CSV table of C-alpha atoms in Angstrom, one decimal:
chain,number,residue,atom,x,y,z
A,301,UNK,CA,-106.8,59.3,-4.1
A,302,UNK,CA,-109.9,60.9,-5.6
A,303,UNK,CA,-111.5,58.8,-8.3
A,304,UNK,CA,-112.3,60.3,-11.7
A,305,UNK,CA,-115.7,60.4,-13.1
A,306,UNK,CA,-116.8,60.8,-16.7
A,307,UNK,CA,-118.6,62.5,-18.2
A,308,UNK,CA,-118.6,65.7,-16.0
A,309,UNK,CA,-122.1,66.6,-17.2
A,310,UNK,CA,-124.8,65.1,-19.3
A,311,UNK,CA,-128.2,66.3,-20.5
A,312,UNK,CA,-130.9,63.7,-21.3
A,313,UNK,CA,-134.4,63.8,-22.5
A,314,UNK,CA,-136.9,61.7,-20.5
A,315,UNK,CA,-136.7,58.1,-21.5
A,316,UNK,CA,-133.1,58.2,-22.7
A,317,UNK,CA,-130.3,56.2,-21.2
A,318,UNK,CA,-127.0,57.3,-19.6
A,319,UNK,CA,-123.8,55.7,-18.4
A,320,UNK,CA,-121.6,57.3,-15.8
A,321,UNK,CA,-118.1,55.9,-15.2
A,322,UNK,CA,-115.8,56.0,-12.2
A,323,UNK,CA,-112.2,55.2,-12.4
A,324,UNK,CA,-109.6,54.8,-9.6
A,325,UNK,CA,-105.8,54.4,-9.6
A,326,UNK,CA,-105.9,52.4,-6.4
A,327,UNK,CA,-107.0,48.8,-5.7
A,328,UNK,CA,-110.6,48.9,-4.6
A,329,UNK,CA,-112.6,46.9,-2.1
A,330,UNK,CA,-115.9,48.5,-3.0
A,331,UNK,CA,-117.6,51.2,-4.9
A,332,UNK,CA,-120.6,53.2,-3.6
A,333,UNK,CA,-122.9,55.3,-5.7
A,334,UNK,CA,-124.8,58.3,-4.5
A,335,UNK,CA,-127.1,60.9,-6.0
A,336,UNK,CA,-127.1,64.4,-4.6
A,337,UNK,CA,-129.8,67.1,-5.3
A,338,UNK,CA,-128.8,70.7,-5.0
A,339,UNK,CA,-128.5,71.8,-1.4
A,340,UNK,CA,-129.2,68.4,-0.1
A,341,UNK,CA,-127.1,65.5,1.3
A,342,UNK,CA,-126.1,62.6,-0.9
A,343,UNK,CA,-128.6,59.7,-1.1
A,344,UNK,CA,-127.3,56.2,-1.2
A,345,UNK,CA,-128.0,54.2,-4.4
A,346,UNK,CA,-126.0,51.0,-4.1
A,347,UNK,CA,-122.7,49.4,-3.1
A,348,UNK,CA,-120.7,47.0,-5.3
A,349,UNK,CA,-118.1,44.8,-3.7
A,350,UNK,CA,-115.0,43.4,-5.3
A,351,UNK,CA,-115.6,40.1,-7.1
A,352,UNK,CA,-117.1,41.6,-10.1
A,353,UNK,CA,-120.5,42.5,-8.8
A,354,UNK,CA,-123.3,43.8,-10.9
A,355,UNK,CA,-126.4,45.1,-9.2
A,356,UNK,CA,-129.6,46.9,-10.1
A,357,UNK,CA,-132.7,48.5,-8.7
A,358,UNK,CA,-135.6,49.4,-10.9
A,359,UNK,CA,-134.0,51.2,-13.8
A,360,UNK,CA,-130.6,52.0,-12.2
A,361,UNK,CA,-127.9,49.4,-12.3
A,362,UNK,CA,-124.1,49.3,-11.9
A,363,UNK,CA,-121.1,47.1,-12.5
A,364,UNK,CA,-117.7,46.9,-10.9
A,365,UNK,CA,-114.6,45.7,-12.7
A,366,UNK,CA,-112.0,45.3,-9.9
A,367,UNK,CA,-109.3,44.4,-12.4
A,368,UNK,CA,-109.6,47.7,-14.1
A,369,UNK,CA,-110.6,49.5,-10.9
A,370,UNK,CA,-113.6,50.9,-12.6
A,371,UNK,CA,-117.3,51.1,-12.0
A,372,UNK,CA,-120.1,52.2,-14.2
A,373,UNK,CA,-123.6,53.3,-13.3
A,374,UNK,CA,-126.4,52.7,-15.9
A,375,UNK,CA,-129.5,54.8,-15.9
A,376,UNK,CA,-132.2,53.5,-18.3
A,377,UNK,CA,-135.3,55.2,-19.5
A,378,UNK,CA,-134.4,58.2,-17.4
A,379,UNK,CA,-137.0,60.1,-15.4
A,380,UNK,CA,-137.1,63.8,-14.4
A,381,UNK,CA,-136.4,62.7,-10.8
A,382,UNK,CA,-133.0,61.3,-11.9
A,383,UNK,CA,-131.6,64.8,-12.2
A,384,UNK,CA,-128.8,65.5,-9.8
A,385,UNK,CA,-125.2,65.1,-9.3
A,386,UNK,CA,-123.9,61.5,-9.1
A,387,UNK,CA,-120.9,60.6,-7.1
A,388,UNK,CA,-119.0,57.4,-6.8
A,389,UNK,CA,-117.3,56.7,-3.5
A,390,UNK,CA,-114.4,54.3,-3.5
A,391,UNK,CA,-113.3,52.2,-0.6
A,392,UNK,CA,-109.7,50.9,-0.6
A,393,UNK,CA,-108.9,47.5,0.6
A,394,UNK,CA,-108.2,47.7,4.3
A,395,UNK,CA,-109.8,51.1,4.8
A,396,UNK,CA,-113.2,52.0,6.1
A,397,UNK,CA,-113.6,55.4,4.6
A,398,UNK,CA,-114.7,56.6,1.2
A,399,UNK,CA,-113.1,59.0,-1.3
A,400,UNK,CA,-115.7,60.6,-3.5
A,401,UNK,CA,-115.3,61.1,-7.2
A,402,UNK,CA,-115.3,64.3,-9.1
A,403,UNK,CA,-119.1,64.1,-9.7
A,404,UNK,CA,-121.3,63.9,-12.8
A,405,UNK,CA,-124.1,66.4,-13.2
A,406,UNK,CA,-127.1,64.8,-14.8
A,407,UNK,CA,-130.0,66.8,-16.1
A,408,UNK,CA,-133.1,65.2,-17.4
A,409,UNK,CA,-135.4,67.4,-19.5
A,410,UNK,CA,-139.0,66.7,-20.6
B,152,UNK,CA,-134.3,53.3,9.6
B,153,UNK,CA,-130.7,54.5,9.6
B,154,UNK,CA,-131.4,58.2,10.0
B,155,UNK,CA,-128.7,60.7,10.7
B,156,UNK,CA,-129.4,64.2,11.8
B,157,UNK,CA,-127.3,67.3,11.9
B,158,UNK,CA,-127.7,70.5,13.9
B,159,UNK,CA,-127.8,73.3,13.0
B,160,UNK,CA,-129.0,73.2,9.4
B,161,UNK,CA,-127.2,76.5,8.7
B,162,UNK,CA,-125.2,79.0,10.7
B,163,UNK,CA,-123.9,82.4,10.0
B,164,UNK,CA,-121.1,83.7,12.2
B,165,UNK,CA,-118.5,86.4,12.5
B,166,UNK,CA,-114.9,85.8,11.7
B,167,UNK,CA,-112.9,84.6,14.7
B,168,UNK,CA,-115.8,82.8,16.5
B,169,UNK,CA,-116.1,79.1,16.9
B,170,UNK,CA,-119.0,77.0,15.6
B,171,UNK,CA,-120.1,73.6,16.8
B,172,UNK,CA,-122.0,71.2,14.5
B,173,UNK,CA,-123.6,68.1,15.9
B,174,UNK,CA,-124.2,64.8,14.1
B,175,UNK,CA,-126.5,62.2,15.6
B,176,UNK,CA,-127.5,58.7,14.5
B,177,UNK,CA,-131.1,58.6,15.5
B,178,UNK,CA,-132.0,54.9,15.3
B,179,UNK,CA,-128.8,53.0,15.3
B,180,UNK,CA,-125.4,53.0,16.9
B,181,UNK,CA,-122.7,54.2,14.6
B,182,UNK,CA,-119.4,52.4,14.8
B,183,UNK,CA,-117.7,55.2,12.8
B,184,UNK,CA,-118.7,58.7,11.8
B,185,UNK,CA,-117.2,60.7,9.0
B,186,UNK,CA,-117.0,64.5,8.4
B,187,UNK,CA,-116.9,65.9,4.9
B,188,UNK,CA,-116.7,69.4,3.5
B,189,UNK,CA,-118.2,70.3,0.1
B,190,UNK,CA,-117.6,73.6,-1.7
B,191,UNK,CA,-120.2,74.7,-4.3
B,192,UNK,CA,-120.3,72.5,-7.4
B,193,UNK,CA,-117.5,70.3,-6.0
B,194,UNK,CA,-117.2,66.8,-4.6
B,195,UNK,CA,-117.3,65.8,-1.0
B,196,UNK,CA,-113.9,65.9,0.5
B,197,UNK,CA,-113.3,63.7,3.5
B,198,UNK,CA,-112.0,65.7,6.4
B,199,UNK,CA,-111.8,63.1,9.2
B,200,UNK,CA,-112.9,59.7,10.4
B,201,UNK,CA,-113.8,59.2,14.0
B,202,UNK,CA,-114.5,56.2,16.1
B,203,UNK,CA,-116.3,56.4,19.4
B,204,UNK,CA,-114.0,56.9,22.3
B,205,UNK,CA,-110.8,57.4,20.2
B,206,UNK,CA,-109.1,60.3,18.5
B,207,UNK,CA,-110.2,61.2,15.1
B,208,UNK,CA,-108.1,60.4,12.1
B,209,UNK,CA,-107.6,63.5,9.9
B,210,UNK,CA,-107.0,63.6,6.2
B,211,UNK,CA,-103.9,65.2,4.9
B,212,UNK,CA,-104.2,69.0,4.8
B,213,UNK,CA,-106.9,69.2,7.4
B,214,UNK,CA,-105.8,71.1,10.5
B,215,UNK,CA,-106.8,69.1,13.6
B,216,UNK,CA,-106.4,72.1,15.8
B,217,UNK,CA,-108.9,74.0,13.7
B,218,UNK,CA,-111.4,71.3,13.1
B,219,UNK,CA,-112.0,69.7,16.5
B,220,UNK,CA,-113.9,66.4,16.4
B,221,UNK,CA,-115.4,64.8,19.5
B,222,UNK,CA,-117.0,61.4,19.2
B,223,UNK,CA,-118.5,61.1,22.7
B,224,UNK,CA,-120.9,58.2,22.1
B,225,UNK,CA,-122.0,55.7,19.5
B,226,UNK,CA,-124.8,58.2,18.5
B,227,UNK,CA,-123.1,61.6,18.6
B,228,UNK,CA,-120.1,63.2,17.0
B,229,UNK,CA,-119.4,67.0,17.0
B,230,UNK,CA,-117.3,69.1,14.7
B,231,UNK,CA,-116.1,72.4,16.1
B,232,UNK,CA,-114.7,74.9,13.7
B,233,UNK,CA,-112.4,77.1,15.8
B,234,UNK,CA,-111.6,80.7,15.0
B,235,UNK,CA,-113.6,80.5,11.8
B,236,UNK,CA,-112.7,82.6,8.8
B,237,UNK,CA,-114.5,83.3,5.6
B,238,UNK,CA,-112.6,80.6,3.7
B,239,UNK,CA,-114.1,78.1,6.1
B,240,UNK,CA,-117.5,78.8,4.7
B,241,UNK,CA,-118.8,75.6,3.2
B,242,UNK,CA,-121.3,72.8,3.4
B,243,UNK,CA,-120.3,70.4,6.1
B,244,UNK,CA,-121.8,66.9,5.9
B,245,UNK,CA,-121.5,64.1,8.4
B,246,UNK,CA,-122.1,60.4,7.8
B,247,UNK,CA,-122.3,57.4,10.0
B,248,UNK,CA,-121.7,53.7,9.3
B,249,UNK,CA,-122.4,50.4,11.0
B,250,UNK,CA,-119.5,48.1,10.6
B,251,UNK,CA,-120.5,45.1,8.6
B,252,UNK,CA,-119.1,43.3,5.6
B,253,UNK,CA,-119.7,46.6,3.7
B,254,UNK,CA,-119.4,50.0,5.1
B,255,UNK,CA,-122.6,51.7,3.9
B,256,UNK,CA,-122.6,55.3,5.0
B,257,UNK,CA,-125.8,57.1,6.0
B,258,UNK,CA,-125.5,60.9,5.4
B,259,UNK,CA,-126.9,63.7,7.5
B,260,UNK,CA,-128.7,66.6,5.8
B,261,UNK,CA,-125.6,68.8,6.0
B,262,UNK,CA,-124.9,72.2,7.7
B,263,UNK,CA,-124.2,75.3,5.7
B,264,UNK,CA,-121.6,77.5,7.4
B,265,UNK,CA,-121.2,81.1,6.3
B,266,UNK,CA,-118.5,83.1,8.0
B,267,UNK,CA,-118.7,86.8,7.6
């Protein structure tokens, strides 16, 4: 039930944009996005509910296509602080737990 | 708000001993708590889901007799790794959620377990 993320890793220069994709084989109720720094717990970024939500905060936004069971996270004008591993967490309809994706390691360099 | 703590932050133990990890929601009552295990450079793998006052629901492949979960109150859940072995060494993370229309999870800082 683990969702698949792509790409597995990406290196950006400061100011560049990135897109991280999350794909599930199951019908989803919601998608959660988290960022994890090395040795730390995941930090919540945002939740998208079924219904085709799009959401954003500052320069990070996301969309959820429930028909395709896919979500994408958009990072614009990346900053050094964006470096970390990004995980999507998928919640199935009728469940109250999350299955985390395979992760995308993002490195932003000066 | 919505702070979750874990104790201890790290623990080193000998093979065969049992280790207890506590997870507390400090400023809210958590309807549900979750326990995850994360190996280096891998994703978080859900081990079990626990609701206060009821038995935990374990994911497939997780031994309930080895990983004992007690959810004694709305603010405390414990994970006990019984008869720990080196292959149990991992980063254990708990999270807590408040039931609402969306189940946002608040993560604890994690506990690094090393079994010698």
